[in-house]
């Protein structure tokens, strides 16, 4: 669901709200934590932005991620009830994938991206043989959401383990025969090479981390690398392309800042630039929990 919230600096400010679905829901949140359901299992994870009181102070969960002393990482899972350590099957619309408790406090995919996947699916209406790129594609749920519609997908991630997990999700979803290129590479280097090769795409999704390393030890720092990456992505899109969607997590950065960055890069193309927040609707009271900021260019 899109909810317009006014205008600033010539851009629309928008909140993309993730609603509960059969296999996922934000059950309750508050006092710096959140309670979520992932299929038949419930988990508690840290959530600094949940500054209010929860609807119900007595949470029952299968496991909880207990953070370490370092706010930038660390911690461990504590389980009170049995949970399949090798993961379990979940689904979103017509895409199946594996959820699993990872050492990085999440469960192998990012459920607040569901409204982004749904929005991207609407952008290729009437477009024959669309081609899209998913940069920092992780375990591939976004790639498979597009491949299931018939789009040709280039999935890029620096982690071989993540790309193998994405291939496994493709098999689980019955989408292994879809036209997906699975690329293990440094995202910035790959995009730059695609530009030199004269490649073009109809849509690009990018979800860069705050910090990361490429397969050859390349260092990625968001604030330093993002402007150049957006400029190189722009070279792969033209007036017949449909969108670029950028999400940013876990940084002290404004949606307006990344909105202006995208607006400047796409000033020569027709279309609209919007920026704002991703949020998930809590089931207990319907309040919105912010999770990330985003900026997007769309042709229409």
XYZ file of C-alpha atoms in Angstrom, residues 15-226:
212
model
C 5.402 5.445 2.923
C 5.385 1.905 1.569
C 3.523 -0.228 4.080
C 4.026 -3.964 4.342
C 0.800 -5.689 5.356
C 0.697 -9.086 7.106
C 0.420 -12.152 4.889
C -0.204 -15.839 5.536
C 3.423 -16.762 6.298
C 4.600 -13.536 7.944
C 3.341 -10.932 10.351
C 4.659 -8.362 12.811
C 2.647 -9.570 15.805
C 3.611 -6.909 18.348
C 6.448 -4.480 19.059
C 7.672 -2.172 21.777
C 10.380 -1.489 24.385
C 13.079 -1.924 21.743
C 11.975 -5.354 20.504
C 9.577 -6.925 18.035
C 7.649 -10.202 17.963
C 7.187 -11.726 14.493
C 5.641 -14.881 13.082
C 7.418 -16.781 10.330
C 5.044 -19.553 9.332
C 4.435 -21.702 12.449
C 7.304 -20.146 14.434
C 7.530 -16.928 16.444
C 10.700 -14.960 17.142
C 11.747 -11.906 19.138
C 14.387 -9.608 17.669
C 15.875 -6.231 18.692
C 14.130 -3.188 17.201
C 15.486 0.172 18.443
C 12.766 2.162 16.669
C 9.987 0.460 18.661
C 10.217 3.059 21.434
C 6.624 2.661 22.629
C 5.109 0.026 24.930
C 4.009 -3.298 23.405
C 0.333 -4.217 23.230
C 0.960 -7.331 25.331
C 3.966 -7.496 27.692
C 3.845 -11.304 27.855
C 5.348 -12.592 24.590
C 5.605 -16.299 23.821
C 8.205 -17.164 21.186
C 10.245 -20.074 19.896
C 13.457 -18.057 19.966
C 14.984 -14.662 20.622
C 18.053 -12.963 19.212
C 20.063 -11.507 22.093
C 22.365 -8.739 20.803
C 25.973 -8.386 21.869
C 27.507 -5.356 23.524
C 28.542 -3.891 20.132
C 25.594 -2.115 18.504
C 27.072 -2.766 15.054
C 26.888 -6.525 15.308
C 27.251 -9.605 17.393
C 24.819 -11.547 19.462
C 23.276 -14.996 19.490
C 19.986 -16.832 19.192
C 18.405 -18.301 22.322
C 15.761 -20.957 21.695
C 12.977 -21.874 24.104
C 11.186 -24.257 21.731
C 12.470 -26.508 18.919
C 13.179 -24.765 15.597
C 14.474 -26.491 12.417
C 18.137 -25.440 12.267
C 18.291 -26.097 8.506
C 15.298 -23.855 7.858
C 11.689 -24.278 6.840
C 9.569 -23.418 3.811
C 7.663 -20.134 3.556
C 5.879 -18.417 0.703
C 4.951 -14.970 -0.577
C 2.292 -14.945 -3.286
C 3.547 -17.485 -5.871
C 7.163 -17.623 -4.618
C 8.472 -20.212 -2.127
C 11.728 -19.851 -0.187
C 13.531 -21.025 2.948
C 13.519 -19.139 6.246
C 16.314 -19.811 8.708
C 17.699 -18.204 11.862
C 21.008 -16.662 10.752
C 23.933 -15.374 12.851
C 23.091 -11.890 11.543
C 19.814 -11.707 13.536
C 17.515 -11.950 10.510
C 15.848 -15.018 9.022
C 17.306 -15.266 5.535
C 15.042 -12.716 3.853
C 13.607 -9.265 4.566
C 9.804 -9.354 4.870
C 9.441 -5.573 4.830
C 10.500 -5.733 1.160
C 7.165 -7.346 0.226
C 5.541 -4.057 -0.895
C 8.629 -3.382 -3.030
C 8.313 -6.782 -4.742
C 4.614 -6.126 -5.349
C 5.297 -2.640 -6.737
C 8.024 -3.859 -9.093
C 5.640 -6.438 -10.526
C 3.256 -3.684 -11.611
C 5.927 -1.704 -13.451
C 6.428 -4.130 -16.339
C 2.782 -4.260 -17.419
C 2.666 -4.270 -21.207
C 6.461 -4.536 -21.456
C 7.559 -7.456 -23.680
C 10.499 -9.511 -22.365
C 11.504 -7.112 -19.569
C 15.000 -7.408 -18.092
C 15.777 -6.428 -14.495
C 18.821 -6.508 -12.237
C 18.816 -7.270 -8.522
C 22.010 -5.900 -6.959
C 23.032 -7.197 -3.527
C 20.361 -9.812 -4.234
C 21.068 -11.974 -1.162
C 18.894 -15.137 -1.091
C 16.929 -14.104 -4.138
C 13.323 -13.659 -3.040
C 13.089 -10.360 -4.952
C 14.703 -11.961 -8.000
C 12.259 -14.859 -7.916
C 9.286 -12.535 -7.423
C 10.199 -10.969 -10.767
C 11.258 -14.183 -12.516
C 7.858 -15.682 -11.701
C 6.235 -12.951 -13.815
C 8.404 -13.803 -16.839
C 11.064 -11.123 -16.416
C 14.662 -11.897 -17.335
C 16.629 -11.429 -14.119
C 20.299 -10.760 -13.387
C 20.932 -11.546 -9.721
C 24.205 -10.179 -8.304
C 25.732 -10.762 -4.881
C 29.326 -10.890 -3.642
C 28.590 -13.884 -1.408
C 28.795 -17.276 -3.092
C 26.897 -18.751 -0.151
C 24.022 -16.302 -0.654
C 23.852 -16.989 -4.394
C 23.777 -20.737 -3.742
C 20.938 -20.159 -1.276
C 19.123 -18.141 -3.960
C 19.514 -21.014 -6.421
C 18.122 -23.344 -3.776
C 15.132 -21.063 -3.337
C 14.595 -21.110 -7.114
C 14.406 -24.914 -7.026
C 12.099 -24.847 -4.014
C 9.795 -22.405 -5.813
C 9.768 -24.435 -9.033
C 11.472 -21.559 -10.833
C 14.861 -23.136 -11.592
C 14.084 -23.087 -15.328
C 13.385 -19.341 -15.413
C 15.855 -17.024 -17.209
C 17.929 -15.919 -14.211
C 21.648 -15.134 -14.400
C 23.247 -15.932 -11.048
C 26.337 -13.714 -10.655
C 28.886 -13.870 -7.811
C 30.682 -10.541 -8.091
C 31.325 -7.186 -6.507
C 28.170 -5.206 -7.319
C 29.889 -1.909 -8.125
C 32.452 -3.532 -10.406
C 29.798 -5.600 -12.185
C 27.590 -2.574 -12.874
C 30.553 -0.608 -14.216
C 31.440 -3.476 -16.580
C 27.839 -3.783 -17.754
C 27.926 -0.102 -18.659
C 31.112 -0.528 -20.675
C 29.497 -3.474 -22.455
C 26.566 -1.299 -23.475
C 24.020 -3.403 -21.612
C 20.624 -1.972 -20.673
C 17.886 -2.968 -18.244
C 14.220 -2.160 -17.787
C 14.452 -2.097 -14.002
C 17.058 -2.201 -11.233
C 16.587 -3.062 -7.572
C 19.495 -2.332 -5.244
C 19.710 -2.942 -1.514
C 23.301 -2.069 -0.569
C 24.640 -2.809 2.915
C 26.192 -0.212 5.174
C 29.517 -2.023 4.901
C 30.659 -5.094 3.011
C 33.384 -6.860 1.081
C 33.421 -8.207 -2.449
C 34.633 -11.694 -3.427
C 38.165 -10.358 -3.990
C 38.237 -8.388 -0.746
C 36.828 -5.184 -2.261
C 35.657 -2.823 0.491
C 32.185 -1.275 0.244
C 31.220 1.726 2.388
C 27.736 3.047 1.665
C 28.320 6.781 2.048
C 31.423 6.648 -0.159
C 30.260 4.196 -2.807
C 26.579 4.985 -3.301
